[in-house]
XYZ file of C-alpha atoms in Angstrom:
582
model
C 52.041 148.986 132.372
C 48.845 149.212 134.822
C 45.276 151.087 133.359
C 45.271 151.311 137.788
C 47.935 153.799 137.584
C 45.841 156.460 135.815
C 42.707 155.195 137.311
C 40.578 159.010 137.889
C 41.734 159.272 134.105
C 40.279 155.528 133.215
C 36.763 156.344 134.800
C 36.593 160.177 133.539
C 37.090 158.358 130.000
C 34.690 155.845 130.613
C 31.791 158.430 131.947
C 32.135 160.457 128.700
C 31.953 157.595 126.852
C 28.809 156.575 128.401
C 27.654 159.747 127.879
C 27.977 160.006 124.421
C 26.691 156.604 123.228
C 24.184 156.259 125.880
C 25.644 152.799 126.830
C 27.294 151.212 129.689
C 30.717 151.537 129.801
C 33.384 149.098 131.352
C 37.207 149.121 131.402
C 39.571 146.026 133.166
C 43.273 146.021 133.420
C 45.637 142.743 132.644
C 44.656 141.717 136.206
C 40.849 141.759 135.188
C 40.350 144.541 137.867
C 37.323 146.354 137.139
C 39.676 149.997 137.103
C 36.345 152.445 135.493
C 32.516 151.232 134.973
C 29.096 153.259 134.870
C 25.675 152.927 135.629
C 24.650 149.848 138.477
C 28.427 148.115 138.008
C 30.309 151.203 139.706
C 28.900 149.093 142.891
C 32.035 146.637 141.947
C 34.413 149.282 141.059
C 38.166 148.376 141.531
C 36.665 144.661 142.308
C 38.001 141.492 140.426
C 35.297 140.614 137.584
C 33.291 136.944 138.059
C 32.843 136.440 134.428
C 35.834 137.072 132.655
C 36.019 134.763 129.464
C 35.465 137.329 126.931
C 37.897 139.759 128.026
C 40.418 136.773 128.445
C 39.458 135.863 124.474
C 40.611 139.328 123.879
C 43.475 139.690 125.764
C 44.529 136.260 123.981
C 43.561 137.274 120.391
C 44.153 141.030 120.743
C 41.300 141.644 118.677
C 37.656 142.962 119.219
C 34.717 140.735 120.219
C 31.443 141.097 119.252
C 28.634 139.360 121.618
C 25.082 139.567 120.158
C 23.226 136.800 122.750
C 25.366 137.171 125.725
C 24.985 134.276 127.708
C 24.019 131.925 124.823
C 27.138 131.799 122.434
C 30.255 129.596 122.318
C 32.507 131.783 124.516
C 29.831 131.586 127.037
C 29.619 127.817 127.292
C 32.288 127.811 130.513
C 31.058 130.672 132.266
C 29.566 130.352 135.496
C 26.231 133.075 134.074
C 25.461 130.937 131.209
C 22.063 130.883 129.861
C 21.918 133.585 133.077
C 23.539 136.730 131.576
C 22.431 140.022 132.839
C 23.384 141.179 129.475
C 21.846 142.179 126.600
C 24.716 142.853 123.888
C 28.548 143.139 124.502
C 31.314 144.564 122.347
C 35.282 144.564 123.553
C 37.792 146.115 121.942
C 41.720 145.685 123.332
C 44.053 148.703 124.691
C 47.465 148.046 123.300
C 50.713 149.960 123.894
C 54.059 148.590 122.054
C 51.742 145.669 120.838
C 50.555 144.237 124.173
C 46.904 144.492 125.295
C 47.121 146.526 128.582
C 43.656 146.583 129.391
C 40.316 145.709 127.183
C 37.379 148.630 127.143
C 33.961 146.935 126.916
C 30.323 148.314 125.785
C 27.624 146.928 127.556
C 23.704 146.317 127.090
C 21.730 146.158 129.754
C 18.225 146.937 127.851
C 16.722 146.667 124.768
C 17.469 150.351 123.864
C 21.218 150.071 124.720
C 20.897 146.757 122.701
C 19.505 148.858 120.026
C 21.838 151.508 120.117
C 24.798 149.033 120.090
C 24.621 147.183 117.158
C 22.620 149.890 115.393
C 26.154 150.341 113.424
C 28.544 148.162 114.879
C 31.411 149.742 112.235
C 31.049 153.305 113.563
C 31.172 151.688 117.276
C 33.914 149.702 116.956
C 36.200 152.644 114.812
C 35.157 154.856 118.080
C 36.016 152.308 120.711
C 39.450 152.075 118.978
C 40.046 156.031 118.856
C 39.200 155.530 122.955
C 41.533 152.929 123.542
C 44.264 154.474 121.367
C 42.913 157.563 123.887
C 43.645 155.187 127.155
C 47.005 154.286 125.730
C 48.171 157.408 125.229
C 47.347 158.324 128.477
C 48.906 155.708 130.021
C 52.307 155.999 127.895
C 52.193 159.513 128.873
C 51.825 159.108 132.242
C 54.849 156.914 132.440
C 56.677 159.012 130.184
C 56.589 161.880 132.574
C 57.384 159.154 135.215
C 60.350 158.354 133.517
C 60.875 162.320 132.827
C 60.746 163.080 137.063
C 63.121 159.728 137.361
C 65.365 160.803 134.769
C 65.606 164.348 136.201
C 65.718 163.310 139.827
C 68.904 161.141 138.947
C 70.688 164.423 137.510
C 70.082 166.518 140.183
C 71.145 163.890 142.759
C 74.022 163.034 140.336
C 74.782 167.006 140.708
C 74.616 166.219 144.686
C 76.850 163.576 144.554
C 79.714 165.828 142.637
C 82.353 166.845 145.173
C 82.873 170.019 143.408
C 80.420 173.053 143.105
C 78.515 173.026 139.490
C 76.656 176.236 138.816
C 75.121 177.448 135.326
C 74.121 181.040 134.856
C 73.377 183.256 131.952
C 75.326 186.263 131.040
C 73.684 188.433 133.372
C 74.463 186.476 136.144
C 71.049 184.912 136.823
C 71.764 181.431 138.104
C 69.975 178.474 136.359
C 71.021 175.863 138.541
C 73.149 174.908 141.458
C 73.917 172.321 143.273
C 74.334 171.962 147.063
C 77.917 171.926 146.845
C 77.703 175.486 145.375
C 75.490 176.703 147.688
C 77.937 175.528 150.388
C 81.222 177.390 148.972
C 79.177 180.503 147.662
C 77.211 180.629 150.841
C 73.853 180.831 149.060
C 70.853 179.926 150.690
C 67.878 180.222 147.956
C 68.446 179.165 145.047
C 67.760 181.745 142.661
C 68.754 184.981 144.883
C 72.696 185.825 144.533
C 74.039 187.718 147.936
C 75.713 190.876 147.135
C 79.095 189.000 148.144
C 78.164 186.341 145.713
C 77.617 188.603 142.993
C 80.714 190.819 142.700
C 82.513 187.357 142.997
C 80.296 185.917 139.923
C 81.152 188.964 137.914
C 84.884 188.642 138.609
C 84.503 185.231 137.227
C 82.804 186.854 133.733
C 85.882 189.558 133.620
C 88.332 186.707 132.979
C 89.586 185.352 129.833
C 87.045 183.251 128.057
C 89.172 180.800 127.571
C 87.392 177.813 129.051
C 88.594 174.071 130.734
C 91.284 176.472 132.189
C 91.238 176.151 135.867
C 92.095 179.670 137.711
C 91.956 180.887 141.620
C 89.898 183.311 142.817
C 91.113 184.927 146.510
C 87.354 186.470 147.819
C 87.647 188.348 150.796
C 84.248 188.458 151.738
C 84.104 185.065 152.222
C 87.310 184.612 153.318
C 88.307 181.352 150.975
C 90.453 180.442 147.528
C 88.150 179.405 145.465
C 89.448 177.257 142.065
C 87.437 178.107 139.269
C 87.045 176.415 136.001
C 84.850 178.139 133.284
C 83.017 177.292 130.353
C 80.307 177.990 127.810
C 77.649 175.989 127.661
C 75.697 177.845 125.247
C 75.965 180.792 123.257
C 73.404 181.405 120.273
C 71.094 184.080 119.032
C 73.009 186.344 122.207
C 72.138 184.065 124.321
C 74.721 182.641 126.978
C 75.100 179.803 129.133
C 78.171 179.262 131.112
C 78.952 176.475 133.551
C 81.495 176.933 136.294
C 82.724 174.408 138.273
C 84.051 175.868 141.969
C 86.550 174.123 144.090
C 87.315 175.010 147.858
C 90.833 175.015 148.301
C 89.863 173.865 152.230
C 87.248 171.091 150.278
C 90.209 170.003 148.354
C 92.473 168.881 151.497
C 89.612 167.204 152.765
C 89.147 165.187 150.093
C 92.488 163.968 150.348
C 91.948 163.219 153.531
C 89.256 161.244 152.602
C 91.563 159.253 150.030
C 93.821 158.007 153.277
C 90.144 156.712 154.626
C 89.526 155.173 151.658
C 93.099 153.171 151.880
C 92.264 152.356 154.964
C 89.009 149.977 153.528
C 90.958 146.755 152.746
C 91.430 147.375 156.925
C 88.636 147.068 157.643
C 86.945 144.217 155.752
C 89.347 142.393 158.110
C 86.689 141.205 161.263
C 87.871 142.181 164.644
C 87.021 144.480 166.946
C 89.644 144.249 169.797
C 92.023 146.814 170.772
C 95.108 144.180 169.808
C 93.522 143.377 166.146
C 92.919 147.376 165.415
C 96.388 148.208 166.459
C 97.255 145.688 163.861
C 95.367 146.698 161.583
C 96.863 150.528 162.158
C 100.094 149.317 161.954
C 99.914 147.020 158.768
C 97.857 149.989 156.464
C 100.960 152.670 157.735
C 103.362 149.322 156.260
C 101.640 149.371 153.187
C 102.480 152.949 152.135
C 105.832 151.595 152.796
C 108.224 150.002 149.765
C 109.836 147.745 152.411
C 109.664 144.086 153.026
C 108.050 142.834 155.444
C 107.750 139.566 157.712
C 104.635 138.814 159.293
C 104.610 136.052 162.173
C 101.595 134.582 163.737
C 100.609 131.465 164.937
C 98.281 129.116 161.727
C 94.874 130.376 161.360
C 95.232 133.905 162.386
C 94.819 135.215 159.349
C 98.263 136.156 157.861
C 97.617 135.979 154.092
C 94.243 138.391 154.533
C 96.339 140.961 156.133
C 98.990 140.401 153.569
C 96.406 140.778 150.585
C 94.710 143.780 152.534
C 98.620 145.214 152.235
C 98.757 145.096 149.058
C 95.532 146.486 147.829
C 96.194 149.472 150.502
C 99.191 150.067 148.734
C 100.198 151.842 145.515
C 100.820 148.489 143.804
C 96.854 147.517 144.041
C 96.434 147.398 140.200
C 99.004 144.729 139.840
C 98.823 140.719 141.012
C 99.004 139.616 144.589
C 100.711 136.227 144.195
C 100.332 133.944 147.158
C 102.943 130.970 147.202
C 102.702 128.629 150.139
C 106.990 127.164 150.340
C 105.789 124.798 152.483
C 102.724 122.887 150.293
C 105.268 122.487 147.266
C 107.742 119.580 147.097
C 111.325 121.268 146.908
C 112.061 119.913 143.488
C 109.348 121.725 142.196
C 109.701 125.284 144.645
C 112.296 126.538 142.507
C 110.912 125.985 138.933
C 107.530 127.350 140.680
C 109.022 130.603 142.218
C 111.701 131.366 139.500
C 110.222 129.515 136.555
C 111.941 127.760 134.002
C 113.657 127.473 129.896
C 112.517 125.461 127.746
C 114.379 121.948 128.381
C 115.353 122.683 131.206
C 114.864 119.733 132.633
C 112.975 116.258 132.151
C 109.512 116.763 131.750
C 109.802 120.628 131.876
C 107.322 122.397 128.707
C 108.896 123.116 125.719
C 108.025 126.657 125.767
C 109.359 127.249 129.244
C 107.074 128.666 132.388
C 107.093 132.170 134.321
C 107.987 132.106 137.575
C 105.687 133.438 140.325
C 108.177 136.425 141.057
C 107.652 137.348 137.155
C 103.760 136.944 137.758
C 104.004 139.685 140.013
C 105.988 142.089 138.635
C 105.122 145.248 139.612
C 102.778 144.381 142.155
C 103.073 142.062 145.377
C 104.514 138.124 146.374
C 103.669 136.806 149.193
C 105.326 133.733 150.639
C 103.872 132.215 153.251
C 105.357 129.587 155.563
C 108.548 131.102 154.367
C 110.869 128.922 157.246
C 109.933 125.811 155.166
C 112.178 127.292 152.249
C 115.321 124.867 151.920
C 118.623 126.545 151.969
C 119.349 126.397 148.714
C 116.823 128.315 147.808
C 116.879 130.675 150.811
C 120.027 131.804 148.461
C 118.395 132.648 145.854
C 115.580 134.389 147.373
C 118.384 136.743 149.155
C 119.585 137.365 145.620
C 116.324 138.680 144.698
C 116.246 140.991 147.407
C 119.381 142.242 146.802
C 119.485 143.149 143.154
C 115.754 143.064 142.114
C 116.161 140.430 139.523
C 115.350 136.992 138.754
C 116.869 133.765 136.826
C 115.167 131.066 135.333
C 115.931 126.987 135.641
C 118.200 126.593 133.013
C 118.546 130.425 131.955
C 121.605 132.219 131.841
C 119.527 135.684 131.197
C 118.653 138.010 134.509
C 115.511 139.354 134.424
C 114.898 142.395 136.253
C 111.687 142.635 138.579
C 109.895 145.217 140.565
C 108.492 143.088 143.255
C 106.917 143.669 147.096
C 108.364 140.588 148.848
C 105.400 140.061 152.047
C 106.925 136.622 153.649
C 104.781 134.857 156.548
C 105.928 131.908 158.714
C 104.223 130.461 161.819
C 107.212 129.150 163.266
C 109.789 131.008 165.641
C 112.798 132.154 162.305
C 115.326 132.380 165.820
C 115.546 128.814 166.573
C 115.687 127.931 163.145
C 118.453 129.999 162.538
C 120.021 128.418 165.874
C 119.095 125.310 164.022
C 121.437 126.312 160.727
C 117.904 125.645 159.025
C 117.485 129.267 157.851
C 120.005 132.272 156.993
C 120.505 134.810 159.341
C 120.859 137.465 156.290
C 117.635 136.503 154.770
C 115.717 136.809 158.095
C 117.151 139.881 158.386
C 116.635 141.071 154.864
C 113.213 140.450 155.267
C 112.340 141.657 158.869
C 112.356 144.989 157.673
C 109.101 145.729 158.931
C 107.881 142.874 161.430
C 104.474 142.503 162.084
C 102.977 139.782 165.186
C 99.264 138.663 164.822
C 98.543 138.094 167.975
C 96.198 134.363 168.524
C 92.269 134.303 168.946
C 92.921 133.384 172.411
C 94.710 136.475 173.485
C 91.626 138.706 171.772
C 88.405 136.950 173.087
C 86.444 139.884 172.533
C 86.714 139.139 168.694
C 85.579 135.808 169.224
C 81.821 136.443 169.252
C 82.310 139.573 166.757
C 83.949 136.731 163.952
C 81.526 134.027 165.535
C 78.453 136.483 164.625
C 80.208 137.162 161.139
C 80.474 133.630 160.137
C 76.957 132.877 161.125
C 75.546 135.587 158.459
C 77.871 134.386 156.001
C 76.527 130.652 156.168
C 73.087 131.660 157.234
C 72.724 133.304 153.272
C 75.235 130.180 151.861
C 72.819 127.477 153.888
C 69.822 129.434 153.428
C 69.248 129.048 157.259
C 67.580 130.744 159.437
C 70.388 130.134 162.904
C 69.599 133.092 165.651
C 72.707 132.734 167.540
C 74.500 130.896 169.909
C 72.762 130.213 173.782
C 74.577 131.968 176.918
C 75.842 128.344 177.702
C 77.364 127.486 174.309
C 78.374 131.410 174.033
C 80.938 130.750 177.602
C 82.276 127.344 175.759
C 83.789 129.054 172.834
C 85.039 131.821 174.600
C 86.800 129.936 176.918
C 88.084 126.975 173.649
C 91.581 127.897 173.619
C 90.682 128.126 169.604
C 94.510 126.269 168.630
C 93.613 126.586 164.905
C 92.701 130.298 165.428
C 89.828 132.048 162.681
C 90.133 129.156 160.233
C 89.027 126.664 163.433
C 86.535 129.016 164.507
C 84.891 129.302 161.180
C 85.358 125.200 160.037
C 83.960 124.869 163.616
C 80.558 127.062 162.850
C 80.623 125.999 159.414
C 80.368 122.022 160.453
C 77.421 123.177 163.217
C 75.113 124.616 160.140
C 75.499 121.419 158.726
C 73.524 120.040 160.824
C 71.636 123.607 162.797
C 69.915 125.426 160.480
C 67.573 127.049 162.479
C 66.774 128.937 166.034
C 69.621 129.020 168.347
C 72.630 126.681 169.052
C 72.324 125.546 172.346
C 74.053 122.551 174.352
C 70.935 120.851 173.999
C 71.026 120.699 170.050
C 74.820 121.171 169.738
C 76.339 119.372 172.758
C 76.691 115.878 170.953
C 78.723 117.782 167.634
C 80.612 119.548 169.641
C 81.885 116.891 171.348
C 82.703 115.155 168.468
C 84.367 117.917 166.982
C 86.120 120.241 169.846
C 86.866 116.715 171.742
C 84.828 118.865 174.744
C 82.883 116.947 176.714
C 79.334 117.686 177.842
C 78.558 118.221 181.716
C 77.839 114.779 183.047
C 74.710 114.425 184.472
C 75.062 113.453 188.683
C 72.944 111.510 190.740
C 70.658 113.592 192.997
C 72.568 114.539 196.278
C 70.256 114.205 199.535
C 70.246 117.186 201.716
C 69.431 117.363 205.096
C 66.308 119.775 206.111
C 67.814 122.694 207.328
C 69.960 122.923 204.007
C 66.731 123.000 202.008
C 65.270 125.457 203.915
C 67.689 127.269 203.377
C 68.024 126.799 199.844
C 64.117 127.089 199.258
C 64.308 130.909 201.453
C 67.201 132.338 199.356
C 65.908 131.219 196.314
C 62.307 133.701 197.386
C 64.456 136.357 198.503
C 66.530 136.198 195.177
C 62.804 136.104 193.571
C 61.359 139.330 194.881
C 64.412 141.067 194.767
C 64.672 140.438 191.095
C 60.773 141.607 190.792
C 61.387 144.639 192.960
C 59.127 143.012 195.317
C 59.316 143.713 199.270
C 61.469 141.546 201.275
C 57.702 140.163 203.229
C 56.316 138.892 200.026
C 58.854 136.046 200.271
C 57.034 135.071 203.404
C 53.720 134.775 201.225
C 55.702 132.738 198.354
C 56.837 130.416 201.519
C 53.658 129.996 203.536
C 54.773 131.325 206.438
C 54.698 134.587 208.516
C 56.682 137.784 208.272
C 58.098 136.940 211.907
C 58.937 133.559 210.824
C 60.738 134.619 207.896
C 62.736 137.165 209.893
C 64.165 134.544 212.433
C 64.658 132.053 209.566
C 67.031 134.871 207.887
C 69.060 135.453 210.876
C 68.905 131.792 211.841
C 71.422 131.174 208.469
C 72.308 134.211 208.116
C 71.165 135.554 204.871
């Protein structure tokens, strides 16, 4: 709390104060900010007191000081106006609110009257400095009280914006005691308090029904030409006095709100970074899959980002609540693939936990697997898998039990299924079981426009994780990685910026500071520097005349000022421009 906040009320307190006790009056905050003074001080009003060790002892000790030979006692010893006080006679007393001194209120002597007057009867001064500071607290609790009060009341009427349905509370003669915008917009009420004839005849329809309230009911107005879903109740009803609340639904408001609810499926979408027209077709496609119960196999070169549109799937989907299990087939030794996806009994085999393990496809029951690098899967297990798909059920290592499962199957693979199946390295059922849906990511290569969108996404993500300060990549370095074939796809692109912050943390990324790392790390090597190339005369005559014309062109400049860069005439430049022909 800050005595500066209720400063006009700090001085008016301290001038009637004054007043009364005919001596100078002086009030500080926690800051020692001089926030109210009288007589020759108000000079340094809202100025930051010199001599502050007394006020500091009470702030400390939170209790009242009492300074007979200012200047000349103990507390004075390390002030800068010892033995040079322009006092006479001091007594503090704290302000505290909740316990903690806020501000100290100080009587001052600047004359031997004052002095008088001020220790005259210290007792009665001191019991009415504390009935002043108990005054200044108040004041100041108050004050942010009814600061709290406006925030408190601000929040519920924005919280009453923020309601997608129309709130309005009237009494029983249809006055209205508030409203929200969302009323105003169905009811067609511009001022708050002043009802439309239309308005009204529909508001007293509303009192004619049943008062049975939380029952929702429609309303056909013509005048307004809407349905209008109604729920009513009573607020309030004492003493003949009524309050009743209704809440007001537009049948037209409803739709749009479901509308909005397809949007809002659509957000997993578009956390994923890309702005090309290949990515957003993509991304179209995969959020129309995930309303889908189907299976589907997503293909896509490593790096392109096949698990984050598999999770995005998922959470667009109705199976969002549940787990999204990721298993990569190819990262887990095929002794251990089955036991992992299936899960195993107890004893099953050596080794295996004597209390048995649930499988991934378990794990995921009811919500979404998804296998990535699914053409690693050996045969055996390919079997298994189509099993799965086929009657929605599992069986342990070692179990003779089925256990049924409700499970999405997403698989991913980065490798052409066709030739594998030419191969006799994958089924041709399975594929086909789970190219229900297909999806194709297409490479970064193909989508260069995204390259600088997920390049200028990466470098805000490290610039908060390195705390750096990196502006961007230079035009030179900004051609380079557009024209990196980019093998490894996003997870290159973002190792590759993630490796330059190591060692960039600041301004752009140029050649210059870069050139050297990415070398090293792109294998791309820098522009070699070549020996200077002698040219006969007429060549750089040439070259020094286009490179003027180019110059005033650029500076909307006449063509004859290139003469004046040149040192030479306006006729001379003429026959030097047909000469070679520029």
């Amino acid at each position: 709390m800050n005595l500066m906040d209720i400063q006009p009320i700090v001085q008016s307190i301290a001038e009637a104060t004054a007043a009364v006790l005919k001596i100078e009056v002086e009030i500080v905050n926690h800051e020692f900010i001089r926030i109210a003074c009288t007589g020759e001080m108000q000079v340094d009003i809202l100025k930051k007191l010199e001599g502050d060790r007394v006020y500091k002892s009470v702030f400390a000790n939170k209790k009242p000081i009492i300074i007979k030979e200012p200047g000349y006692e103990e507390i004075c010893g390390s002030c800068k106006f010892f033995a040079n006080c322009m006092e006479m006679g001091e007594i503090s007393v704290p302000i505290m609110v909740y316990g903690q001194v806020v501000g100290v209120i100080g009587l001052l002597a600047f004359n031997q009257d004052q002095k008088a007057r001020l220790f005259e009867n210290i007792e009665g001064i001191l019991t009415f400095l504390d009935k002043m500071a108990d005054l200044l607290a108040s004041k100041l609790d108050q004050f942010y009280m009814m600061e709290e009060l406006e925030k408190h009341n601000h929040k519920m009427i924005k919280m009453l914006g923020l309601v997608q349905e129309g709130v309005l509370i009237i009494d029983q003669h249809s006055r209205i005691i508030e409203l929200n915008e969302q009323a105003k917009m169905i009811l067609g009420i511009s001022q708050s308090h002043e009802l439309p004839a239309a308005v009204q005849v529909f508001i007293d329809k509303v009192l004619e029904e049943d008062e049975v309230t939380n029952q929702a009911f429609e309303l056909q107005h013509q005048l307004f030409q809407k349905t209008v879903i109604v729920t009513k109740k009573i607020l309030f009803d004492r003493n003949n006095v009524k309050e009743i609340l209704l809440i007001l639904q537009d049948v037209e408001t409803i739709q749009g709100i479901v509308e909005r609810a397809s949007e809002e499926k659509m957000k997993p979408f578009q956390r994923i970074i890309g702005s090309s027209k290949q990515i957003q077709e993509v991304k179209s496609y995969a959020f129309k899959a995930s309303q889908s119960k189907s299976t589907i196999l997503i293909q896509g070169e490593s790096g392109t980002g096949k698990e984050v549109f598999a999770n995005a799937i998922h959470k667009a989907s109705d199976r969002k609540d549940k787990m999204f299990v990721a298993v990569n087939c190819g990262a887990i030794p095929d002794h251990l693939l089955e036991s992992e996806l299936f899960g195993y009994e107890k004893g099953a085999f050596t080794g295996a936990s004597h209390v048995g393990k649930v499988g991934k496809f378990e794990l995921a029951n009811g919500g979404t697997i998804f296998l990535d690098e699914i053409g690693e899967m050996p045969l055996h297990l390919q079997v298994k898998l189509l099993r799965v798909l086929q009657e929605n059920e599992v069986e342990r290592v070692g179990g003779t039990k089925v256990i049924p499962i409700d499970v999405r199957i997403i698989a991913a693979t980065n490798r052409e299924l066709s030739d594998l199946i030419a191969e006799g390295r994958f089924r041709e059922d399975l594929y086909f079981r789970l190219n229900v849906i297909p999806m194709m990511i297409p490479p970064l290569r193909s989508r260069r426009e995204d390259i600088l969108t997920l390049s200028n996404y990466f470098m805000a993500e490290y610039n908060k994780l390195f705390q750096a300060k990196v502006l961007g990549f230079d035009k030179e370095l900004t051609n380079l990685i557009l024209q990196y074939p980019w093998k490894g796809n996003v997870r290159e692109l973002k190792n590759f910026i993630e490796y330059l912050f190591n060692f960039i943390q600041d301004g752009y990324m140029t050649m210059e500071n870069a050139g050297t790392l990415i070398e090293r790390k792109l294998h791309v090597a820098q522009p070699k520097e070549t020996k200077m190339v002698m040219y006969s005369l007429e060549r750089m005559e040439k070259e020094c005349i286009e490179k003027a014309v180019d110059y005033v062109k650029k500076n909307n400049q006449n063509i004859e000022d290139a003469a004046s860069l040149l040192g030479i005439s306006r006729a001379t430049l003429f026959r030097k421009l047909k000469k070679y022909k520029l």
